[in-house]
Amino acid sequence: MAFDLAARLTGISGILVTPYDAAGDIAPGRLAPIIDRALGAGVHLPVVNGNTGEFYALTTDEACTMVREVVAMVGRRAPVLAGVGRGIRDACRLARASAEAGAAALMVHQPPDPFVAPRGTVDYVRAVRDASDGLPIMLYLRNDAIGSGGIAALCALPGVVGVKWATPNPLRLAEARAACDPSITWVGGLAEVWAPPFYAVGARGFTSGLINVWPERSIAIHAALEASDYGRARDLIAGMRVFEDIRAEELGGTNVTTVKAALQALGRDCGPTRPPSAWPLSEGQQRRMMRFLTASGLI
């Protein structure tokens, strides 16, 4: 089945968790009911090896296994966006594995190396694209310090189709959009809470970790934004804001912790998070999270 990737990118990019078993090894099969519910609710683009998937806590072998297993579980129901990154050789190896698995496109994590050069990042993305034999590329920008010129150079690479914008700077997003080819798709990369201001400057769609727990709410928020009903979107976001607030605590170290703790409470245990993520939630965080699940009718 052929998918309109450009249209899917403007939907919800659902960042899947990486499940672990009792021994701490990856357990991809535990994702099956989570994927089924997310796709049944209407999530447009499942994402494997994203940050909610603890990408930087996985070995490259584990990330290769996860992309193969997730593409197989999703099957013909949706295109899969596969995260790649880290050192250039690991990134290229994972890009090849993602292409062989049948991923529809790659999400290239911004290199975390302390000595990243904007022109070196262009070389990095080009090498990843070539290793995948030309899969479409979605850039994942968590640091906009390279400026609009650096972003424009990346977007000018053949095969780059979009940018997941994950810095809390809508004005810089607007500047970057203006500097790039209008065919580039700009996606809000800071989940539901930041989606309205990003929509206001031309982004479409957003990433979401909430889809592991409550995909129906994410879909409703997306529908409201697509209808330009910002009041409705704000009300819906207010009803899930506490979940995102807990995720943002401890310098963001409870981001995946909150999602996995909620999944445990819902009977869909995907194991703990790996260090340096925080585990478990504090007693206070757990109480607030449980109140949220109860008030939302999830348990």
CSV table of C-alpha atoms in Angstrom, one decimal:
chain,number,residue,atom,x,y,z
A,1,MET,CA,0.0,0.0,0.0
A,2,ALA,CA,1.3,3.4,-1.0
A,3,PHE,CA,1.1,6.2,1.6
A,4,ASP,CA,1.2,10.0,1.1
A,5,LEU,CA,4.2,10.6,3.3
A,6,ALA,CA,3.9,14.4,3.1
A,7,ALA,CA,0.4,14.3,4.4
A,8,ARG,CA,1.3,11.8,7.1
A,9,LEU,CA,4.1,14.1,8.3
A,10,THR,CA,1.5,16.9,9.0
A,11,GLY,CA,-0.3,14.5,11.3
A,12,ILE,CA,0.8,13.0,14.6
A,13,SER,CA,4.2,11.4,14.8
A,14,GLY,CA,3.7,8.9,17.6
A,15,ILE,CA,6.9,8.3,19.4
A,16,LEU,CA,6.8,4.7,20.7
A,17,VAL,CA,8.4,3.6,23.9
A,18,THR,CA,11.0,0.8,23.9
A,19,PRO,CA,9.8,-2.1,26.1
A,20,TYR,CA,12.1,-4.1,28.3
A,21,ASP,CA,11.6,-7.5,30.0
A,22,ALA,CA,12.4,-8.5,33.5
A,23,ALA,CA,16.1,-9.0,32.6
A,24,GLY,CA,16.3,-5.5,31.2
A,25,ASP,CA,16.5,-6.7,27.6
A,26,ILE,CA,14.4,-5.2,24.8
A,27,ALA,CA,11.0,-6.8,24.5
A,28,PRO,CA,9.5,-5.5,21.2
A,29,GLY,CA,6.4,-7.7,21.4
A,30,ARG,CA,5.0,-5.8,24.3
A,31,LEU,CA,4.4,-2.9,21.9
A,32,ALA,CA,1.8,-4.7,19.9
A,33,PRO,CA,-1.3,-3.6,21.9
A,34,ILE,CA,0.1,-0.1,22.2
A,35,ILE,CA,0.6,0.1,18.4
A,36,ASP,CA,-2.8,-1.4,17.7
A,37,ARG,CA,-4.6,1.2,19.9
A,38,ALA,CA,-2.6,4.1,18.5
A,39,LEU,CA,-3.3,3.2,14.9
A,40,GLY,CA,-6.9,2.4,15.7
A,41,ALA,CA,-7.3,5.9,17.2
A,42,GLY,CA,-5.9,7.4,14.0
A,43,VAL,CA,-2.2,8.1,14.8
A,44,HIS,CA,-0.7,9.0,11.4
A,45,LEU,CA,3.0,8.1,11.7
A,46,PRO,CA,4.4,5.7,14.3
A,47,VAL,CA,8.0,6.5,15.1
A,48,VAL,CA,10.6,3.9,16.4
A,49,ASN,CA,13.9,4.8,18.0
A,50,GLY,CA,12.8,8.3,19.0
A,51,ASN,CA,13.6,10.0,22.3
A,52,THR,CA,10.5,8.6,24.0
A,53,GLY,CA,11.9,5.3,22.8
A,54,GLU,CA,15.1,6.0,24.8
A,55,PHE,CA,17.2,6.1,21.6
A,56,TYR,CA,20.4,7.1,23.4
A,57,ALA,CA,20.0,4.3,26.0
A,58,LEU,CA,19.9,1.6,23.3
A,59,THR,CA,22.8,-0.2,21.6
A,60,THR,CA,22.9,0.0,17.8
A,61,ASP,CA,22.1,-3.7,17.7
A,62,GLU,CA,19.0,-3.1,19.8
A,63,ALA,CA,17.9,-0.1,17.7
A,64,CYS,CA,18.2,-2.3,14.6
A,65,THR,CA,16.1,-4.9,16.2
A,66,MET,CA,13.5,-2.4,17.2
A,67,VAL,CA,13.0,-1.0,13.7
A,68,ARG,CA,12.7,-4.4,12.2
A,69,GLU,CA,10.1,-5.5,14.8
A,70,VAL,CA,8.1,-2.3,14.8
A,71,VAL,CA,7.8,-2.2,11.0
A,72,ALA,CA,6.7,-5.8,11.0
A,73,MET,CA,4.1,-5.1,13.8
A,74,VAL,CA,2.7,-2.1,12.0
A,75,GLY,CA,2.6,-3.9,8.7
A,76,ARG,CA,0.6,-2.2,5.9
A,77,ARG,CA,-1.4,-0.1,8.3
A,78,ALA,CA,0.9,3.0,8.3
A,79,PRO,CA,4.3,4.2,7.2
A,80,VAL,CA,7.0,4.0,9.9
A,81,LEU,CA,9.5,6.8,10.6
A,82,ALA,CA,12.8,5.4,11.9
A,83,GLY,CA,15.1,7.4,14.1
A,84,VAL,CA,18.8,7.2,13.4
A,85,GLY,CA,21.8,9.0,15.0
A,86,ARG,CA,24.9,8.9,17.2
A,87,GLY,CA,28.3,8.4,15.7
A,88,ILE,CA,28.4,8.5,11.9
A,89,ARG,CA,29.1,4.8,11.5
A,90,ASP,CA,26.4,3.7,13.9
A,91,ALA,CA,24.0,6.2,12.2
A,92,CYS,CA,24.8,4.8,8.7
A,93,ARG,CA,24.4,1.2,9.9
A,94,LEU,CA,21.1,2.0,11.5
A,95,ALA,CA,20.0,3.8,8.3
A,96,ARG,CA,20.7,0.8,6.2
A,97,ALA,CA,18.9,-1.5,8.7
A,98,SER,CA,15.9,0.8,8.7
A,99,ALA,CA,15.7,0.8,4.9
A,100,GLU,CA,16.0,-3.0,4.8
A,101,ALA,CA,13.3,-3.3,7.4
A,102,GLY,CA,10.9,-1.3,5.2
A,103,ALA,CA,10.8,2.1,7.1
A,104,ALA,CA,9.2,4.8,5.0
A,105,ALA,CA,11.6,7.6,6.0
A,106,LEU,CA,14.4,8.4,8.5
A,107,MET,CA,14.3,10.9,11.4
A,108,VAL,CA,17.9,12.1,11.9
A,109,HIS,CA,18.6,13.0,15.5
A,110,GLN,CA,20.7,16.1,15.8
A,111,PRO,CA,24.3,15.0,16.5
A,112,PRO,CA,25.1,15.5,20.2
A,113,ASP,CA,28.8,15.7,19.7
A,114,PRO,CA,30.3,18.7,21.6
A,115,PHE,CA,32.2,19.8,18.5
A,116,VAL,CA,29.4,19.9,15.9
A,117,ALA,CA,30.0,22.1,13.0
A,118,PRO,CA,27.0,23.2,10.8
A,119,ARG,CA,28.8,22.2,7.6
A,120,GLY,CA,29.9,18.9,9.3
A,121,THR,CA,26.2,18.2,10.1
A,122,VAL,CA,25.4,18.6,6.4
A,123,ASP,CA,28.0,15.9,5.7
A,124,TYR,CA,26.5,13.8,8.4
A,125,VAL,CA,23.0,14.0,7.0
A,126,ARG,CA,24.2,13.4,3.5
A,127,ALA,CA,26.1,10.2,4.6
A,128,VAL,CA,23.0,8.9,6.4
A,129,ARG,CA,20.8,9.5,3.4
A,130,ASP,CA,23.3,7.7,1.1
A,131,ALA,CA,23.5,4.8,3.5
A,132,SER,CA,19.7,4.3,3.4
A,133,ASP,CA,19.8,4.3,-0.4
A,134,GLY,CA,17.9,7.5,-0.5
A,135,LEU,CA,15.1,7.3,2.0
A,136,PRO,CA,13.3,10.6,2.7
A,137,ILE,CA,14.9,12.5,5.6
A,138,MET,CA,13.1,14.3,8.5
A,139,LEU,CA,15.6,16.4,10.4
A,140,TYR,CA,15.1,16.5,14.2
A,141,LEU,CA,16.3,19.8,15.5
A,142,ARG,CA,16.6,20.2,19.3
A,143,ASN,CA,19.1,23.1,19.1
A,144,ASP,CA,18.5,26.0,16.8
A,145,ALA,CA,21.9,27.6,17.5
A,146,ILE,CA,23.1,26.8,14.0
A,147,GLY,CA,20.8,29.6,12.8
A,148,SER,CA,18.5,29.9,9.8
A,149,GLY,CA,21.4,29.7,7.4
A,150,GLY,CA,22.6,26.4,8.8
A,151,ILE,CA,19.1,25.0,8.8
A,152,ALA,CA,18.6,26.2,5.3
A,153,ALA,CA,21.8,24.4,4.2
A,154,LEU,CA,20.5,21.1,5.7
A,155,CYS,CA,17.1,21.5,4.2
A,156,ALA,CA,18.7,22.1,0.8
A,157,LEU,CA,20.1,18.6,0.8
A,158,PRO,CA,18.3,16.3,-1.7
A,159,GLY,CA,16.0,14.0,0.1
A,160,VAL,CA,15.3,16.2,3.1
A,161,VAL,CA,11.5,16.6,3.2
A,162,GLY,CA,10.9,18.1,6.6
A,163,VAL,CA,12.0,19.3,10.0
A,164,LYS,CA,10.8,18.3,13.5
A,165,TRP,CA,11.2,21.6,15.4
A,166,ALA,CA,12.0,20.8,19.1
A,167,THR,CA,13.1,24.1,20.5
A,168,PRO,CA,10.7,26.4,22.3
A,169,ASN,CA,11.2,29.3,19.9
A,170,PRO,CA,8.4,29.9,17.5
A,171,LEU,CA,9.9,33.1,16.1
A,172,ARG,CA,13.1,31.2,15.1
A,173,LEU,CA,10.9,28.6,13.5
A,174,ALA,CA,9.2,31.3,11.4
A,175,GLU,CA,12.6,32.6,10.4
A,176,ALA,CA,13.9,29.2,9.4
A,177,ARG,CA,10.7,28.5,7.4
A,178,ALA,CA,11.2,31.7,5.5
A,179,ALA,CA,14.8,30.8,4.7
A,180,CYS,CA,14.0,27.4,3.3
A,181,ASP,CA,12.2,25.9,0.3
A,182,PRO,CA,8.4,26.1,0.8
A,183,SER,CA,8.1,22.4,0.0
A,184,ILE,CA,9.7,21.5,3.4
A,185,THR,CA,7.2,20.3,6.0
A,186,TRP,CA,7.7,21.8,9.5
A,187,VAL,CA,6.4,19.7,12.4
A,188,GLY,CA,6.1,20.7,16.0
A,189,GLY,CA,8.6,18.6,17.9
A,190,LEU,CA,7.6,19.5,21.4
A,191,ALA,CA,4.4,17.5,21.7
A,192,GLU,CA,0.8,18.7,22.2
A,193,VAL,CA,1.5,21.6,24.6
A,194,TRP,CA,3.6,23.5,22.1
A,195,ALA,CA,1.6,22.6,19.1
A,196,PRO,CA,-0.7,25.7,19.0
A,197,PRO,CA,2.1,28.3,19.0
A,198,PHE,CA,4.0,26.3,16.4
A,199,TYR,CA,0.8,26.0,14.3
A,200,ALA,CA,0.5,29.8,14.5
A,201,VAL,CA,3.8,30.3,12.6
A,202,GLY,CA,3.1,27.6,10.0
A,203,ALA,CA,4.1,24.2,11.4
A,204,ARG,CA,1.7,21.4,10.9
A,205,GLY,CA,1.3,18.2,13.0
A,206,PHE,CA,3.2,17.4,16.1
A,207,THR,CA,5.2,14.7,17.9
A,208,SER,CA,3.6,12.8,20.8
A,209,GLY,CA,4.6,10.4,23.5
A,210,LEU,CA,1.0,10.6,25.0
A,211,ILE,CA,-0.1,8.3,22.2
A,212,ASN,CA,1.4,5.4,24.1
A,213,VAL,CA,-1.2,6.1,26.8
A,214,TRP,CA,-4.1,8.2,25.4
A,215,PRO,CA,-3.9,8.4,21.6
A,216,GLU,CA,-7.5,9.5,21.4
A,217,ARG,CA,-6.8,12.8,23.1
A,218,SER,CA,-3.8,13.5,20.8
A,219,ILE,CA,-6.1,12.9,17.8
A,220,ALA,CA,-8.7,15.2,19.1
A,221,ILE,CA,-6.1,18.0,19.7
A,222,HIS,CA,-4.8,17.5,16.1
A,223,ALA,CA,-8.3,17.7,14.7
A,224,ALA,CA,-9.0,21.0,16.6
A,225,LEU,CA,-5.7,22.5,15.3
A,226,GLU,CA,-6.4,21.4,11.8
A,227,ALA,CA,-9.8,23.1,12.0
A,228,SER,CA,-8.1,26.3,13.4
A,229,ASP,CA,-10.2,25.9,16.6
A,230,TYR,CA,-7.5,27.1,19.0
A,231,GLY,CA,-10.0,27.4,21.9
A,232,ARG,CA,-10.9,23.8,21.6
A,233,ALA,CA,-7.3,22.8,21.3
A,234,ARG,CA,-6.3,24.7,24.4
A,235,ASP,CA,-9.2,23.1,26.4
A,236,LEU,CA,-8.1,19.6,25.3
A,237,ILE,CA,-4.5,20.4,26.1
A,238,ALA,CA,-5.4,21.7,29.5
A,239,GLY,CA,-7.0,18.3,30.2
A,240,MET,CA,-3.6,16.5,29.7
A,241,ARG,CA,-1.2,19.2,30.7
A,242,VAL,CA,-0.4,17.7,34.1
A,243,PHE,CA,0.9,14.6,32.4
A,244,GLU,CA,3.3,16.7,30.3
A,245,ASP,CA,4.2,18.8,33.3
A,246,ILE,CA,5.4,15.6,35.2
A,247,ARG,CA,7.3,14.5,32.1
A,248,ALA,CA,9.2,17.9,32.1
A,249,GLU,CA,10.4,17.6,35.7
A,250,GLU,CA,14.0,16.8,36.8
A,251,LEU,CA,15.4,18.5,33.7
A,252,GLY,CA,13.2,16.3,31.5
A,253,GLY,CA,14.5,13.2,33.2
A,254,THR,CA,11.0,12.0,34.0
A,255,ASN,CA,9.9,12.3,30.4
A,256,VAL,CA,9.8,8.6,29.5
A,257,THR,CA,9.5,7.6,33.1
A,258,THR,CA,6.0,9.1,33.2
A,259,VAL,CA,4.9,7.4,30.1
A,260,LYS,CA,6.2,4.0,31.2
A,261,ALA,CA,4.7,4.4,34.7
A,262,ALA,CA,1.3,5.2,33.2
A,263,LEU,CA,1.6,2.1,31.0
A,264,GLN,CA,2.2,0.0,34.0
A,265,ALA,CA,-0.8,1.4,35.7
A,266,LEU,CA,-2.9,0.6,32.6
A,267,GLY,CA,-1.7,-3.0,32.6
A,268,ARG,CA,0.6,-2.6,29.7
A,269,ASP,CA,3.9,-3.0,31.4
A,270,CYS,CA,6.9,-2.0,29.2
A,271,GLY,CA,9.4,-2.2,32.0
A,272,PRO,CA,11.4,0.6,33.6
A,273,THR,CA,13.6,3.2,31.9
A,274,ARG,CA,17.3,2.9,31.7
A,275,PRO,CA,19.7,5.3,33.4
A,276,PRO,CA,20.3,8.2,33.2
A,277,SER,CA,16.5,8.6,33.0
A,278,ALA,CA,14.9,8.8,36.4
A,279,TRP,CA,13.2,5.6,37.7
A,280,PRO,CA,10.7,5.3,39.3
A,281,LEU,CA,8.6,8.4,39.7
A,282,SER,CA,8.8,10.0,43.1
A,283,GLU,CA,5.8,9.3,45.4
A,284,GLY,CA,4.4,12.7,44.7
A,285,GLN,CA,4.8,12.4,41.0
A,286,GLN,CA,3.2,9.0,41.0
A,287,ARG,CA,0.2,10.3,43.0
A,288,ARG,CA,-0.3,13.1,40.5
A,289,MET,CA,0.0,10.8,37.6
A,290,MET,CA,-2.5,8.4,39.0
A,291,ARG,CA,-5.0,11.3,39.7
A,292,PHE,CA,-4.6,12.3,36.0
A,293,LEU,CA,-5.3,8.7,34.8
A,294,THR,CA,-8.3,8.5,37.0
A,295,ALA,CA,-9.7,11.9,36.1
A,296,SER,CA,-9.2,11.2,32.4
A,297,GLY,CA,-11.2,7.9,32.7
A,298,LEU,CA,-8.2,5.9,31.6
A,299,ILE,CA,-8.3,3.7,34.7
